[in-house]
């Protein structure tokens, strides 16, 4: 009976998924067969089971029946993001922790987790950053980095910040050489630059930032980061003209970005 109810519910939802505007407006669940079904609301249980609601009807979806789910955006997500972007991460932590808990298995926990990791790393709190990432890996399992490539980049950053860098340069070089994911390759270049910078290899570091800035202009977040980091390292090298060039491009192209706000004057 439960299987039939699940089948009937999904059959109706799949009809709705043929309407793109509704599919994008609603929360949804992506099933293991690749079908994306819109729902009104999602509640998640600690074991990853989802209770999905549609037109007042609800049913459970076990963890092995779906690839991912995207719930309704949490009310305070934009507020927390704004606080972090404004450099007021400490005020956002309690909001983000609540979103991280309440939106488990609903993708918004990843959004909150990325911001929490960013705040923790800015505070040099590598342990808390790693704990946040590990909790997400427990939720999303082997698909964590393929579903959310930004978390892969955070893993690299955490390893660099914590000094756990054995084999990391080879790993990053393999991604740069072999991956078809341009955004991920751009982030790997930046991470490799960060790794070299941590070793005080300034010239090799800036070369990786320059590669990211030149070859990945279409990836705005990567490009903005690369411009900032190149400008910062050129400043350290005493090459003020080069520093000014990249920081000016950053402010011109991405005036409202967090990277422009962090650029030295």
Short mmCIF file of the C-alpha atoms (twelve columns), coordinates in Angstrom:
data_MODEL
# 
_entry.id   MODEL 
# 
loop_
_atom_site.group_PDB 
_atom_site.id 
_atom_site.type_symbol 
_atom_site.label_atom_id 
_atom_site.label_alt_id 
_atom_site.label_comp_id 
_atom_site.label_asym_id 
_atom_site.label_seq_id 
_atom_site.Cartn_x 
_atom_site.Cartn_y 
_atom_site.Cartn_z 
_atom_site.pdbx_PDB_model_num 
ATOM 1   C CA . UNK A 1   0.000  0.000  0.000   1 
ATOM 2   C CA . UNK A 2   2.784  2.416  0.918   1 
ATOM 3   C CA . UNK A 3   4.645  1.582  -2.318  1 
ATOM 4   C CA . UNK A 4   1.497  2.275  -4.352  1 
ATOM 5   C CA . UNK A 5   0.951  5.583  -2.541  1 
ATOM 6   C CA . UNK A 6   4.543  6.602  -3.272  1 
ATOM 7   C CA . UNK A 7   4.149  5.631  -6.913  1 
ATOM 8   C CA . UNK A 8   0.880  7.576  -7.290  1 
ATOM 9   C CA . UNK A 9   2.300  10.634 -5.594  1 
ATOM 10  C CA . UNK A 10  5.408  10.659 -7.804  1 
ATOM 11  C CA . UNK A 11  3.323  10.103 -10.928 1 
ATOM 12  C CA . UNK A 12  1.386  13.265 -10.184 1 
ATOM 13  C CA . UNK A 13  4.510  15.172 -9.265  1 
ATOM 14  C CA . UNK A 14  6.276  14.154 -12.447 1 
ATOM 15  C CA . UNK A 15  3.466  15.722 -14.467 1 
ATOM 16  C CA . UNK A 16  4.099  18.950 -12.623 1 
ATOM 17  C CA . UNK A 17  7.838  18.663 -13.287 1 
ATOM 18  C CA . UNK A 18  7.106  19.076 -16.997 1 
ATOM 19  C CA . UNK A 19  6.310  22.735 -16.276 1 
ATOM 20  C CA . UNK A 20  9.735  24.419 -15.891 1 
ATOM 21  C CA . UNK A 21  8.541  27.518 -14.053 1 
ATOM 22  C CA . UNK A 22  6.861  25.457 -11.349 1 
ATOM 23  C CA . UNK A 23  9.792  23.088 -11.088 1 
ATOM 24  C CA . UNK A 24  12.126 25.981 -10.363 1 
ATOM 25  C CA . UNK A 25  9.685  27.719 -8.001  1 
ATOM 26  C CA . UNK A 26  9.088  24.695 -5.799  1 
ATOM 27  C CA . UNK A 27  11.148 22.571 -3.523  1 
ATOM 28  C CA . UNK A 28  12.038 19.318 -5.261  1 
ATOM 29  C CA . UNK A 29  13.475 15.865 -4.843  1 
ATOM 30  C CA . UNK A 30  15.765 14.269 -7.434  1 
ATOM 31  C CA . UNK A 31  15.170 10.534 -7.516  1 
ATOM 32  C CA . UNK A 32  17.787 7.878  -8.202  1 
ATOM 33  C CA . UNK A 33  16.463 7.474  -11.767 1 
ATOM 34  C CA . UNK A 34  17.213 11.157 -12.460 1 
ATOM 35  C CA . UNK A 35  13.615 12.385 -12.294 1 
ATOM 36  C CA . UNK A 36  13.159 15.710 -10.506 1 
ATOM 37  C CA . UNK A 37  9.814  16.031 -8.744  1 
ATOM 38  C CA . UNK A 38  8.483  19.284 -7.234  1 
ATOM 39  C CA . UNK A 39  6.934  19.278 -3.769  1 
ATOM 40  C CA . UNK A 40  5.464  21.866 -1.454  1 
ATOM 41  C CA . UNK A 41  7.551  21.137 1.606   1 
ATOM 42  C CA . UNK A 42  10.172 18.705 2.903   1 
ATOM 43  C CA . UNK A 43  10.935 17.525 6.415   1 
ATOM 44  C CA . UNK A 44  14.014 15.403 7.028   1 
ATOM 45  C CA . UNK A 45  14.734 12.804 9.672   1 
ATOM 46  C CA . UNK A 46  18.157 12.069 11.221  1 
ATOM 47  C CA . UNK A 47  18.613 8.943  9.067   1 
ATOM 48  C CA . UNK A 48  18.052 10.929 5.838   1 
ATOM 49  C CA . UNK A 49  14.474 9.799  5.267   1 
ATOM 50  C CA . UNK A 50  12.386 12.632 3.814   1 
ATOM 51  C CA . UNK A 51  8.739  13.367 4.501   1 
ATOM 52  C CA . UNK A 52  7.544  15.212 1.385   1 
ATOM 53  C CA . UNK A 53  4.284  17.153 1.225   1 
ATOM 54  C CA . UNK A 54  2.188  17.918 -1.841  1 
ATOM 55  C CA . UNK A 55  -1.385 19.274 -1.786  1 
ATOM 56  C CA . UNK A 56  -1.774 18.221 1.826   1 
ATOM 57  C CA . UNK A 57  -0.639 14.678 1.129   1 
ATOM 58  C CA . UNK A 58  2.630  13.362 2.540   1 
ATOM 59  C CA . UNK A 59  4.788  10.328 2.034   1 
ATOM 60  C CA . UNK A 60  8.237  9.158  3.092   1 
ATOM 61  C CA . UNK A 61  11.198 8.753  0.776   1 
ATOM 62  C CA . UNK A 62  14.027 6.587  2.086   1 
ATOM 63  C CA . UNK A 63  17.627 7.754  1.749   1 
ATOM 64  C CA . UNK A 64  18.392 5.210  -0.974  1 
ATOM 65  C CA . UNK A 65  15.466 6.402  -3.111  1 
ATOM 66  C CA . UNK A 66  16.788 9.879  -3.892  1 
ATOM 67  C CA . UNK A 67  20.028 11.526 -4.946  1 
ATOM 68  C CA . UNK A 68  19.380 14.928 -3.437  1 
ATOM 69  C CA . UNK A 69  16.601 17.225 -2.289  1 
ATOM 70  C CA . UNK A 70  16.243 20.990 -2.279  1 
ATOM 71  C CA . UNK A 71  13.886 22.356 0.341   1 
ATOM 72  C CA . UNK A 72  12.248 25.743 0.653   1 
ATOM 73  C CA . UNK A 73  14.833 28.452 1.249   1 
ATOM 74  C CA . UNK A 74  15.172 29.117 5.002   1 
ATOM 75  C CA . UNK A 75  13.811 32.486 6.023   1 
ATOM 76  C CA . UNK A 76  17.076 33.817 7.454   1 
ATOM 77  C CA . UNK A 77  19.443 32.451 4.825   1 
ATOM 78  C CA . UNK A 78  19.824 35.764 3.013   1 
ATOM 79  C CA . UNK A 79  20.377 37.601 6.297   1 
ATOM 80  C CA . UNK A 80  23.138 35.189 7.310   1 
ATOM 81  C CA . UNK A 81  24.791 35.424 3.902   1 
ATOM 82  C CA . UNK A 82  24.749 39.207 4.070   1 
ATOM 83  C CA . UNK A 83  26.310 39.195 7.536   1 
ATOM 84  C CA . UNK A 84  29.140 36.917 6.419   1 
ATOM 85  C CA . UNK A 85  29.741 38.976 3.272   1 
ATOM 86  C CA . UNK A 86  29.932 42.100 5.423   1 
ATOM 87  C CA . UNK A 87  32.596 40.553 7.645   1 
ATOM 88  C CA . UNK A 88  30.192 40.012 10.547  1 
ATOM 89  C CA . UNK A 89  30.396 36.236 10.541  1 
ATOM 90  C CA . UNK A 90  30.256 35.924 14.319  1 
ATOM 91  C CA . UNK A 91  26.716 37.326 14.265  1 
ATOM 92  C CA . UNK A 92  25.693 34.815 11.598  1 
ATOM 93  C CA . UNK A 93  26.947 31.644 13.294  1 
ATOM 94  C CA . UNK A 94  23.849 30.945 15.406  1 
ATOM 95  C CA . UNK A 95  21.570 31.498 12.389  1 
ATOM 96  C CA . UNK A 96  23.701 29.252 10.209  1 
ATOM 97  C CA . UNK A 97  23.876 26.514 12.835  1 
ATOM 98  C CA . UNK A 98  20.066 26.440 13.021  1 
ATOM 99  C CA . UNK A 99  19.750 26.280 9.211   1 
ATOM 100 C CA . UNK A 100 22.426 23.585 9.135   1 
ATOM 101 C CA . UNK A 101 20.380 21.505 11.584  1 
ATOM 102 C CA . UNK A 102 16.861 22.183 10.317  1 
ATOM 103 C CA . UNK A 103 17.688 21.802 6.604   1 
ATOM 104 C CA . UNK A 104 19.658 18.567 6.839   1 
ATOM 105 C CA . UNK A 105 19.593 16.572 3.584   1 
ATOM 106 C CA . UNK A 106 17.857 19.512 1.851   1 
ATOM 107 C CA . UNK A 107 20.896 21.224 0.236   1 
ATOM 108 C CA . UNK A 108 20.424 24.385 2.291   1 
ATOM 109 C CA . UNK A 109 22.509 22.659 4.949   1 
ATOM 110 C CA . UNK A 110 25.345 22.708 2.418   1 
ATOM 111 C CA . UNK A 111 24.818 26.422 1.770   1 
ATOM 112 C CA . UNK A 112 24.906 27.076 5.505   1 
ATOM 113 C CA . UNK A 113 27.875 24.746 5.936   1 
ATOM 114 C CA . UNK A 114 29.904 26.548 3.283   1 
ATOM 115 C CA . UNK A 115 29.358 29.830 5.105   1 
ATOM 116 C CA . UNK A 116 30.161 28.271 8.483   1 
ATOM 117 C CA . UNK A 117 33.413 26.854 7.111   1 
ATOM 118 C CA . UNK A 118 34.267 30.251 5.679   1 
ATOM 119 C CA . UNK A 119 33.685 31.917 9.054   1 
ATOM 120 C CA . UNK A 120 35.630 29.251 10.952  1 
ATOM 121 C CA . UNK A 121 38.620 29.457 8.609   1 
ATOM 122 C CA . UNK A 122 38.634 33.250 8.869   1 
ATOM 123 C CA . UNK A 123 38.874 32.758 12.653  1 
ATOM 124 C CA . UNK A 124 41.617 30.117 12.217  1 
ATOM 125 C CA . UNK A 125 39.254 27.576 13.765  1 
ATOM 126 C CA . UNK A 126 40.280 24.623 11.605  1 
ATOM 127 C CA . UNK A 127 38.734 22.053 13.966  1 
ATOM 128 C CA . UNK A 128 35.219 23.525 13.672  1 
ATOM 129 C CA . UNK A 129 35.601 23.898 9.906   1 
ATOM 130 C CA . UNK A 130 36.554 20.224 9.614   1 
ATOM 131 C CA . UNK A 131 33.697 19.133 11.883  1 
ATOM 132 C CA . UNK A 132 31.187 20.989 9.697   1 
ATOM 133 C CA . UNK A 133 32.540 19.410 6.527   1 
ATOM 134 C CA . UNK A 134 32.661 15.936 8.066   1 
ATOM 135 C CA . UNK A 135 29.024 16.187 9.117   1 
ATOM 136 C CA . UNK A 136 28.016 17.043 5.560   1 
ATOM 137 C CA . UNK A 137 30.071 14.116 4.254   1 
ATOM 138 C CA . UNK A 138 28.217 11.806 6.631   1 
ATOM 139 C CA . UNK A 139 24.903 13.091 5.284   1 
ATOM 140 C CA . UNK A 140 25.715 12.969 1.578   1 
ATOM 141 C CA . UNK A 141 28.184 10.092 1.553   1 
ATOM 142 C CA . UNK A 142 30.187 9.219  -1.545  1 
ATOM 143 C CA . UNK A 143 28.292 11.781 -3.619  1 
ATOM 144 C CA . UNK A 144 29.280 14.756 -1.424  1 
ATOM 145 C CA . UNK A 145 31.932 16.276 -3.662  1 
ATOM 146 C CA . UNK A 146 30.292 15.336 -6.971  1 
ATOM 147 C CA . UNK A 147 26.997 16.926 -5.896  1 
ATOM 148 C CA . UNK A 148 28.635 19.945 -4.271  1 
ATOM 149 C CA . UNK A 149 32.033 20.755 -5.842  1 
ATOM 150 C CA . UNK A 150 32.382 23.840 -3.631  1 
ATOM 151 C CA . UNK A 151 32.776 21.478 -0.690  1 
ATOM 152 C CA . UNK A 152 35.744 19.863 -2.429  1 
ATOM 153 C CA . UNK A 153 37.403 23.282 -2.572  1 
ATOM 154 C CA . UNK A 154 36.656 23.804 1.139   1 
ATOM 155 C CA . UNK A 155 38.223 20.432 1.905   1 
ATOM 156 C CA . UNK A 156 41.426 21.603 0.207   1 
ATOM 157 C CA . UNK A 157 41.351 24.873 2.151   1 
ATOM 158 C CA . UNK A 158 40.848 23.064 5.455   1 
ATOM 159 C CA . UNK A 159 43.725 20.708 4.736   1 
ATOM 160 C CA . UNK A 160 46.021 23.606 3.892   1 
ATOM 161 C CA . UNK A 161 44.974 25.589 6.968   1 
ATOM 162 C CA . UNK A 162 45.494 22.533 9.177   1 
ATOM 163 C CA . UNK A 163 48.844 21.608 7.666   1 
ATOM 164 C CA . UNK A 164 47.501 18.252 6.394   1 
ATOM 165 C CA . UNK A 165 49.115 18.650 2.994   1 
ATOM 166 C CA . UNK A 166 50.858 15.350 2.342   1 
ATOM 167 C CA . UNK A 167 50.113 14.389 -1.266  1 
ATOM 168 C CA . UNK A 168 47.854 17.413 -1.763  1 
ATOM 169 C CA . UNK A 169 49.893 19.092 -4.497  1 
ATOM 170 C CA . UNK A 170 49.839 15.915 -6.607  1 
ATOM 171 C CA . UNK A 171 46.090 15.586 -6.013  1 
ATOM 172 C CA . UNK A 172 45.473 19.156 -7.139  1 
ATOM 173 C CA . UNK A 173 47.704 18.743 -10.178 1 
ATOM 174 C CA . UNK A 174 45.737 15.629 -11.177 1 
ATOM 175 C CA . UNK A 175 42.465 17.591 -10.974 1 
ATOM 176 C CA . UNK A 176 43.934 20.447 -13.010 1 
ATOM 177 C CA . UNK A 177 45.194 18.055 -15.660 1 
ATOM 178 C CA . UNK A 178 42.322 15.577 -15.871 1 
ATOM 179 C CA . UNK A 179 39.007 17.119 -14.723 1 
ATOM 180 C CA . UNK A 180 36.368 18.256 -17.220 1 
ATOM 181 C CA . UNK A 181 34.748 20.502 -14.596 1 
ATOM 182 C CA . UNK A 182 36.089 23.968 -15.394 1 
ATOM 183 C CA . UNK A 183 34.925 25.531 -12.133 1 
ATOM 184 C CA . UNK A 184 36.617 22.754 -10.169 1 
ATOM 185 C CA . UNK A 185 39.851 23.106 -12.147 1 
ATOM 186 C CA . UNK A 186 39.854 26.843 -11.470 1 
ATOM 187 C CA . UNK A 187 39.396 26.213 -7.768  1 
ATOM 188 C CA . UNK A 188 42.158 23.592 -7.836  1 
ATOM 189 C CA . UNK A 189 44.524 26.148 -9.364  1 
ATOM 190 C CA . UNK A 190 43.687 28.594 -6.588  1 
ATOM 191 C CA . UNK A 191 44.119 25.890 -3.951  1 
ATOM 192 C CA . UNK A 192 47.485 24.923 -5.399  1 
ATOM 193 C CA . UNK A 193 48.469 28.580 -5.266  1 
ATOM 194 C CA . UNK A 194 47.318 28.710 -1.641  1 
ATOM 195 C CA . UNK A 195 49.384 25.621 -0.869  1 
ATOM 196 C CA . UNK A 196 52.493 27.196 -2.377  1 
ATOM 197 C CA . UNK A 197 51.775 30.450 -0.570  1 
ATOM 198 C CA . UNK A 198 51.588 28.542 2.728   1 
ATOM 199 C CA . UNK A 199 55.101 27.313 1.925   1 
ATOM 200 C CA . UNK A 200 56.127 30.957 1.249   1 
ATOM 201 C CA . UNK A 201 56.718 30.089 -2.414  1 
ATOM 202 C CA . UNK A 202 55.406 33.452 -3.566  1 
ATOM 203 C CA . UNK A 203 56.406 33.376 -7.224  1 
ATOM 204 C CA . UNK A 204 55.071 29.847 -7.907  1 
ATOM 205 C CA . UNK A 205 51.887 30.781 -6.013  1 
ATOM 206 C CA . UNK A 206 51.227 33.885 -8.067  1 
ATOM 207 C CA . UNK A 207 51.734 31.919 -11.281 1 
ATOM 208 C CA . UNK A 208 48.854 29.608 -10.336 1 
ATOM 209 C CA . UNK A 209 46.660 32.594 -9.482  1 
ATOM 210 C CA . UNK A 210 47.531 34.143 -12.840 1 
ATOM 211 C CA . UNK A 211 46.589 30.933 -14.649 1 
ATOM 212 C CA . UNK A 212 43.221 30.922 -12.890 1 
ATOM 213 C CA . UNK A 213 42.668 34.611 -13.686 1 
ATOM 214 C CA . UNK A 214 43.564 34.160 -17.364 1 
ATOM 215 C CA . UNK A 215 41.917 30.859 -18.247 1 
ATOM 216 C CA . UNK A 216 38.805 30.963 -16.061 1 
ATOM 217 C CA . UNK A 217 37.316 34.391 -16.665 1 
ATOM 218 C CA . UNK A 218 33.941 32.780 -17.269 1 
ATOM 219 C CA . UNK A 219 33.872 31.404 -13.720 1 
ATOM 220 C CA . UNK A 220 33.140 34.616 -11.859 1 
ATOM 221 C CA . UNK A 221 33.865 33.409 -8.333  1 
ATOM 222 C CA . UNK A 222 37.128 31.777 -9.434  1 
ATOM 223 C CA . UNK A 223 38.137 34.809 -11.474 1 
ATOM 224 C CA . UNK A 224 37.442 37.264 -8.649  1 
ATOM 225 C CA . UNK A 225 39.386 35.157 -6.140  1 
ATOM 226 C CA . UNK A 226 42.322 34.828 -8.534  1 
ATOM 227 C CA . UNK A 227 42.448 38.582 -9.118  1 
ATOM 228 C CA . UNK A 228 42.447 39.269 -5.378  1 
ATOM 229 C CA . UNK A 229 45.091 36.678 -4.559  1 
ATOM 230 C CA . UNK A 230 47.336 37.733 -7.448  1 
ATOM 231 C CA . UNK A 231 47.093 41.343 -6.290  1 
ATOM 232 C CA . UNK A 232 47.878 40.388 -2.701  1 
ATOM 233 C CA . UNK A 233 50.941 38.322 -3.617  1 
ATOM 234 C CA . UNK A 234 52.270 40.974 -6.007  1 
ATOM 235 C CA . UNK A 235 51.949 43.389 -3.079  1 
ATOM 236 C CA . UNK A 236 54.053 41.028 -0.954  1 
ATOM 237 C CA . UNK A 237 56.590 40.810 -3.764  1 
ATOM 238 C CA . UNK A 238 56.810 44.595 -3.894  1 
ATOM 239 C CA . UNK A 239 55.549 44.709 -7.486  1 
ATOM 240 C CA . UNK A 240 53.120 47.557 -6.961  1 
ATOM 241 C CA . UNK A 241 52.261 48.127 -10.620 1 
ATOM 242 C CA . UNK A 242 51.184 44.500 -11.093 1 
ATOM 243 C CA . UNK A 243 49.326 44.549 -7.771  1 
ATOM 244 C CA . UNK A 244 47.459 47.701 -8.785  1 
ATOM 245 C CA . UNK A 245 46.568 46.216 -12.174 1 
ATOM 246 C CA . UNK A 246 44.878 43.105 -10.769 1 
ATOM 247 C CA . UNK A 247 43.202 44.811 -7.821  1 
ATOM 248 C CA . UNK A 248 41.833 47.524 -10.109 1 
ATOM 249 C CA . UNK A 249 40.403 44.882 -12.435 1 
ATOM 250 C CA . UNK A 250 38.832 43.171 -9.417  1 
ATOM 251 C CA . UNK A 251 37.137 46.365 -8.233  1 
ATOM 252 C CA . UNK A 252 35.996 47.232 -11.759 1 
ATOM 253 C CA . UNK A 253 34.598 43.831 -12.699 1 
ATOM 254 C CA . UNK A 254 33.226 42.765 -9.314  1 
ATOM 255 C CA . UNK A 255 32.635 45.972 -7.325  1 
ATOM 256 C CA . UNK A 256 30.008 44.422 -5.029  1 
ATOM 257 C CA . UNK A 257 31.848 41.148 -4.359  1 
ATOM 258 C CA . UNK A 258 33.289 40.097 -1.030  1 
ATOM 259 C CA . UNK A 259 36.650 39.833 -2.785  1 
ATOM 260 C CA . UNK A 260 36.592 43.502 -3.775  1 
ATOM 261 C CA . UNK A 261 35.730 44.410 -0.171  1 
ATOM 262 C CA . UNK A 262 38.805 42.493 1.016   1 
ATOM 263 C CA . UNK A 263 41.185 44.063 -1.504  1 
ATOM 264 C CA . UNK A 264 43.908 46.265 0.007   1 
ATOM 265 C CA . UNK A 265 43.577 49.921 -0.843  1 
# 
